[in-house]
PDB file of C-alpha atoms and ligand atoms in Angstrom:
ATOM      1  CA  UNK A   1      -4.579  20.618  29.252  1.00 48.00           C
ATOM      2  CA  UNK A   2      -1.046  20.139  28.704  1.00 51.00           C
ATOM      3  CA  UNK A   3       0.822  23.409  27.247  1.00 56.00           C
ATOM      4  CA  UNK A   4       2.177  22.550  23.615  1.00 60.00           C
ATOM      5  CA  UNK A   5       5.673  22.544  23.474  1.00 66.00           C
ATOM      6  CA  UNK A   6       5.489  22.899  19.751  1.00 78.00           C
ATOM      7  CA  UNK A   7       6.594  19.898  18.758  1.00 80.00           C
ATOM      8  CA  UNK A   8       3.187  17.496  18.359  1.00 79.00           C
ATOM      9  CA  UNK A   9       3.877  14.238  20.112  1.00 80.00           C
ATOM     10  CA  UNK A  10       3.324  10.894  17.355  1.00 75.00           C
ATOM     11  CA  UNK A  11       0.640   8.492  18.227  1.00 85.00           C
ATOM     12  CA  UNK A  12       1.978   5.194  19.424  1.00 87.00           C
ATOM     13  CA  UNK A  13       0.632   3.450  16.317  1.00 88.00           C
ATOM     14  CA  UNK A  14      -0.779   4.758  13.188  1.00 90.00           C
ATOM     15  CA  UNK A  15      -2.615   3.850   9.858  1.00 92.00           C
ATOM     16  CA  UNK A  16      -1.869   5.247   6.557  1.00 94.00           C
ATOM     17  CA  UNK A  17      -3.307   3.901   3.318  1.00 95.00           C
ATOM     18  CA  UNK A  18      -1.174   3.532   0.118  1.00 95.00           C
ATOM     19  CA  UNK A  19      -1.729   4.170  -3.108  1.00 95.00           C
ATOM     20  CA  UNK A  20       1.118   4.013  -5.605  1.00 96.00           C
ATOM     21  CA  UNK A  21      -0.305   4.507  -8.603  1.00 94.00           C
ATOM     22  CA  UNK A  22      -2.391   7.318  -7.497  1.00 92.00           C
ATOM     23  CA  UNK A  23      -6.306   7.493  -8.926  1.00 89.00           C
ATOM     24  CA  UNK A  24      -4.986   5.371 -11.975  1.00 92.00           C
ATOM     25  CA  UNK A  25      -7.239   2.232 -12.316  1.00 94.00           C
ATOM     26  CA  UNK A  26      -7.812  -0.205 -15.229  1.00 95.00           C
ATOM     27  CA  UNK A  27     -11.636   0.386 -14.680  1.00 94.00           C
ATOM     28  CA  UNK A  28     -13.957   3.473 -14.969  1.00 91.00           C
ATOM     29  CA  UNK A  29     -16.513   2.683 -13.050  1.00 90.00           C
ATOM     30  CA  UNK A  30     -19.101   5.355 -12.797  1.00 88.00           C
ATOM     31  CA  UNK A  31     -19.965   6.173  -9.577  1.00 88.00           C
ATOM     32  CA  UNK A  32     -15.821   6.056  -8.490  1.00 89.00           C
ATOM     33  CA  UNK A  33     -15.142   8.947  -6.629  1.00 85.00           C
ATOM     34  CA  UNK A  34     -11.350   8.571  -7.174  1.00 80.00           C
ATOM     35  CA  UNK A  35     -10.790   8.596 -10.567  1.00 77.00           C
ATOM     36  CA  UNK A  36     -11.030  12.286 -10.909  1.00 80.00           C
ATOM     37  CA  UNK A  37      -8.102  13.042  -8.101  1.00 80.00           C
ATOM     38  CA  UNK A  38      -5.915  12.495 -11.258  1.00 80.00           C
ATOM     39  CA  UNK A  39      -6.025  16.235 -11.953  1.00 83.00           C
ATOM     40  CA  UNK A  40      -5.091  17.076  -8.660  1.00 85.00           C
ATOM     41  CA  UNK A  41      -1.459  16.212  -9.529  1.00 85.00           C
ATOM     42  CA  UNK A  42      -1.010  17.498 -13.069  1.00 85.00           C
ATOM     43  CA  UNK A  43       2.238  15.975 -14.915  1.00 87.00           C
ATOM     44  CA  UNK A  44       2.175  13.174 -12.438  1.00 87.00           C
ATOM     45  CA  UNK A  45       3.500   9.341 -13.801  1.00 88.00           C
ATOM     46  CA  UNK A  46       1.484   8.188 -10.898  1.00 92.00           C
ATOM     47  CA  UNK A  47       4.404   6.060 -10.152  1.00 94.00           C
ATOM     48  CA  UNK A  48       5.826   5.473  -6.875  1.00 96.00           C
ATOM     49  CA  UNK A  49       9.345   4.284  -7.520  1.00 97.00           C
ATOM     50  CA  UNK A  50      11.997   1.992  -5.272  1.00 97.00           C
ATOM     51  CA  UNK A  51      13.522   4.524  -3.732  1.00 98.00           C
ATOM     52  CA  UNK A  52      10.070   6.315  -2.286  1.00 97.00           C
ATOM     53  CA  UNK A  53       8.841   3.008  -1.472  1.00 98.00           C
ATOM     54  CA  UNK A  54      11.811   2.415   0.462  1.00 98.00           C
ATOM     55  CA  UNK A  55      12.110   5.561   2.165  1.00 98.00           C
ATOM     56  CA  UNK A  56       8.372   5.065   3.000  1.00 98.00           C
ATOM     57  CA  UNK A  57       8.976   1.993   4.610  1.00 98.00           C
ATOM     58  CA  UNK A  58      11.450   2.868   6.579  1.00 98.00           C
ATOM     59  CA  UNK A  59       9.711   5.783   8.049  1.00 96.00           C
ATOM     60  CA  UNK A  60       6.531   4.378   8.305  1.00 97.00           C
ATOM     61  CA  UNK A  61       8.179   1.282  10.832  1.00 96.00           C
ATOM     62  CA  UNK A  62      10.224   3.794  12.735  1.00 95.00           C
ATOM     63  CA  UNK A  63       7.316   5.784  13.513  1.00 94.00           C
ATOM     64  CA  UNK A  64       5.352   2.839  15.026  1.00 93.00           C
ATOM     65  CA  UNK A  65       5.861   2.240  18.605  1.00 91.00           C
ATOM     66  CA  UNK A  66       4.090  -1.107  18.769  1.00 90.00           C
ATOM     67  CA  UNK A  67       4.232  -4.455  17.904  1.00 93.00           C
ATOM     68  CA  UNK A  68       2.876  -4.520  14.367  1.00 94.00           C
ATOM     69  CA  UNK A  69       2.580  -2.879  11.554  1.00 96.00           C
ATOM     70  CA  UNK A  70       0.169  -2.829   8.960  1.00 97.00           C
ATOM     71  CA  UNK A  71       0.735  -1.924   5.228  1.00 98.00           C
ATOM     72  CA  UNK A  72      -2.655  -0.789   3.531  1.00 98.00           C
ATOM     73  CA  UNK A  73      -2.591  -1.019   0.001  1.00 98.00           C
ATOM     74  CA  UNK A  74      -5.110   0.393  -2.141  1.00 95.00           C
ATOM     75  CA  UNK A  75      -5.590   2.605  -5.179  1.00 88.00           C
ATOM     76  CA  UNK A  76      -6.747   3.337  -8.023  1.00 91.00           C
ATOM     77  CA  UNK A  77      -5.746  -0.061  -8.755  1.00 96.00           C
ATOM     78  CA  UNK A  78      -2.640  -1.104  -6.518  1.00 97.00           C
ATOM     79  CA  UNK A  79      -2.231  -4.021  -8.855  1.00 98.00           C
ATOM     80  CA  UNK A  80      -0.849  -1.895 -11.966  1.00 97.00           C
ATOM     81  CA  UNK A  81       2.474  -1.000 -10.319  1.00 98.00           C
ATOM     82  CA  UNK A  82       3.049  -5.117 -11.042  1.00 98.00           C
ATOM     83  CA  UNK A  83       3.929  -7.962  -8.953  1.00 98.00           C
ATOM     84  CA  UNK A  84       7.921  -7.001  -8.886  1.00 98.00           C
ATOM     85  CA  UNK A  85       6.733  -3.888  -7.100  1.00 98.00           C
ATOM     86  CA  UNK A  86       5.086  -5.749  -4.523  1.00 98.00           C
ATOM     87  CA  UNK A  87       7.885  -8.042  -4.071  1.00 98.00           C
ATOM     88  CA  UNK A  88      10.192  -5.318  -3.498  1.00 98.00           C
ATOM     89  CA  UNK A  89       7.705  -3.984  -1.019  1.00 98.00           C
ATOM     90  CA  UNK A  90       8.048  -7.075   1.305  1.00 98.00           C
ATOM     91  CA  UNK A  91      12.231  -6.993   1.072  1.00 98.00           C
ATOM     92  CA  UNK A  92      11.892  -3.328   2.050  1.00 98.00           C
ATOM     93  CA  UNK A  93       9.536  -4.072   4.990  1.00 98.00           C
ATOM     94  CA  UNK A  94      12.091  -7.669   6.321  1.00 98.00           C
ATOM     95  CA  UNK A  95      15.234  -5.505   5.742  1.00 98.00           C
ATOM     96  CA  UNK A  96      13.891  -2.143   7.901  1.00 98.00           C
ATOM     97  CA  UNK A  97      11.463  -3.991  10.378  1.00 96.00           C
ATOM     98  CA  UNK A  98      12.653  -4.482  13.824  1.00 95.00           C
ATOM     99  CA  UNK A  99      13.549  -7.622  16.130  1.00 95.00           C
ATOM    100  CA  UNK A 100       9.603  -9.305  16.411  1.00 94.00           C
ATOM    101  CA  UNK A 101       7.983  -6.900  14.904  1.00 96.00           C
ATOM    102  CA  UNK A 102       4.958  -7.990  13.169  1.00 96.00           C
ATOM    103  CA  UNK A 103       4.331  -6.573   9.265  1.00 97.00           C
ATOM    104  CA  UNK A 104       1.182  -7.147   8.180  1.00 98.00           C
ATOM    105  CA  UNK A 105       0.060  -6.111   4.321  1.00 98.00           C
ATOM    106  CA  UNK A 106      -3.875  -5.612   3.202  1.00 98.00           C
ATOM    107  CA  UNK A 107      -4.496  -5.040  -0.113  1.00 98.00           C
ATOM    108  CA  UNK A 108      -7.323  -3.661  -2.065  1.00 98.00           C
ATOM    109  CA  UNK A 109      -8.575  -4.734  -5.191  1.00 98.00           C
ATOM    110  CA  UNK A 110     -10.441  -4.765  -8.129  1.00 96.00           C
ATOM    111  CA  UNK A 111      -9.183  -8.410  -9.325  1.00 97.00           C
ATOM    112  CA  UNK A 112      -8.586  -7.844 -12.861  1.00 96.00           C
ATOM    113  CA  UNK A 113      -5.321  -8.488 -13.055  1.00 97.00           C
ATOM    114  CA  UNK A 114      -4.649 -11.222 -10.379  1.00 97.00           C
ATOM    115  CA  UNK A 115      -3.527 -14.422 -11.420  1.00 98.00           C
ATOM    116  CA  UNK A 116      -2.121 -17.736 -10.426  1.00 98.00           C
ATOM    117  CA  UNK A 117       1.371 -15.755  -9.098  1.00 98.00           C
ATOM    118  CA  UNK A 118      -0.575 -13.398  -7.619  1.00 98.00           C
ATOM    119  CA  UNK A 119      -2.074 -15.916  -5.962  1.00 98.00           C
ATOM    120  CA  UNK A 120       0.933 -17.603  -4.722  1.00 98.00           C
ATOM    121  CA  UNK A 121       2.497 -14.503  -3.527  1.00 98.00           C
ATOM    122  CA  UNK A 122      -0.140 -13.241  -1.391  1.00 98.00           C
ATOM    123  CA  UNK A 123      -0.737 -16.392   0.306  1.00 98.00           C
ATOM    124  CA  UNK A 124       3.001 -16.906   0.866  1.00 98.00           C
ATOM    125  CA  UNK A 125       3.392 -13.206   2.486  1.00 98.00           C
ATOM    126  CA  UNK A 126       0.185 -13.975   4.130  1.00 98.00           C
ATOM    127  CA  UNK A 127      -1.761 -10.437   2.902  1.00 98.00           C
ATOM    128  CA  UNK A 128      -5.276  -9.737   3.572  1.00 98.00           C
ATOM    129  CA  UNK A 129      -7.070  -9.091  -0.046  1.00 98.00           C
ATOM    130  CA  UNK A 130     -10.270  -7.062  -0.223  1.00 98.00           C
ATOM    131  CA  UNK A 131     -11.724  -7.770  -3.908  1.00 96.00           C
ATOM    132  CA  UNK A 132     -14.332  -5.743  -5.041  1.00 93.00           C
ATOM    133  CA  UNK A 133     -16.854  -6.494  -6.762  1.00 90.00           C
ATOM    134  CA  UNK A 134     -19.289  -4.803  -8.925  1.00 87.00           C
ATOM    135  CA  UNK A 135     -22.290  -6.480 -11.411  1.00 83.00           C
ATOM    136  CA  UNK A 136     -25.952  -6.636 -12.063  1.00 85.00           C
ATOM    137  CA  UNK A 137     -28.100  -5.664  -9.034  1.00 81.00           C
TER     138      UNK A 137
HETATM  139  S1  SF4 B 201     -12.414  -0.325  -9.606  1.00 92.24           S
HETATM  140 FE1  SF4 B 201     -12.472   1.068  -7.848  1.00 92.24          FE
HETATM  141  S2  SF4 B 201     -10.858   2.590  -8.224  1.00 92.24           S
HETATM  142 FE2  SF4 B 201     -11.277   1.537 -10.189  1.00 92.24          FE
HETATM  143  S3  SF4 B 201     -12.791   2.850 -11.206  1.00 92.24           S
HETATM  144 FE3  SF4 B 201     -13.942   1.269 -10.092  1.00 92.24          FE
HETATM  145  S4  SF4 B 201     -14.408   2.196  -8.076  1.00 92.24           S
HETATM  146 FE4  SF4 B 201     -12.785   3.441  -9.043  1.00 92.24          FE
END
């Protein structure tokens, strides 16, 4: 075993899951196990704003040593922080990526808000969309 020098050494690539509006969702479904992590951050807007995001992203590409990386989006309901947000997201991950790196987004949601230009912008920026779903057995 090597001795620790103190100073833990970063995995090569890494996978962190995003979620900037916090445990807010536009649903209440009753078996969610998220909703509830609101309390956990009392006085929270549940809001992450430009200048987190961008920080974020910048950090979260210079600490991947490979290739690609992806950005998982998921919530709560990631769709609530609106389609500008998201837009803003993909300059912040073209302006900080490096030379051939590949950015990949995946996004989680419960479809409610989605429309035709959410539509358009996914497929343009090529995201991965996992839509829940939920009904009658
Ligand atoms: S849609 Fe998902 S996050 Fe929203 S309440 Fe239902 S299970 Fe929870």
């Amino acid at each position: 075993m090597t001795p620790s020098t103190g100073t833990p050494t970063p995995p090569p690539a890494f996978h962190v899951m995003l979620k900037p509006r916090g445990a807010i969702c536009n649903l209440a479904c009753k078996y969610c196990y998220f909703l509830s992590k609101e309390n956990l951050y009392p006085g929270s807007d549940f809001w992450m704003d430009a200048a987190l995001l961008e920080e974020y992203t910048r950090q979260y590409i210079e600490a991947q040593q490979g290739p690609e990386v992806t950005f998982a989006w998921q919530g709560g309901e990631p769709t609530l922080m609106g389609l500008d947000f998201f837009k803003q997201a993909v300059e912040f991950q073209q302006k900080h990526r490096r030379p051939g790196m590949r950015i990949n987004n995946a996004l989680q949601t419960n479809g409610i808000t989605l429309n035709d230009d959410w539509g358009r912008f996914f497929h343009r920026h090529n995201f991965l969309i996992g839509l829940s779903l939920d009904g009658p057995p």
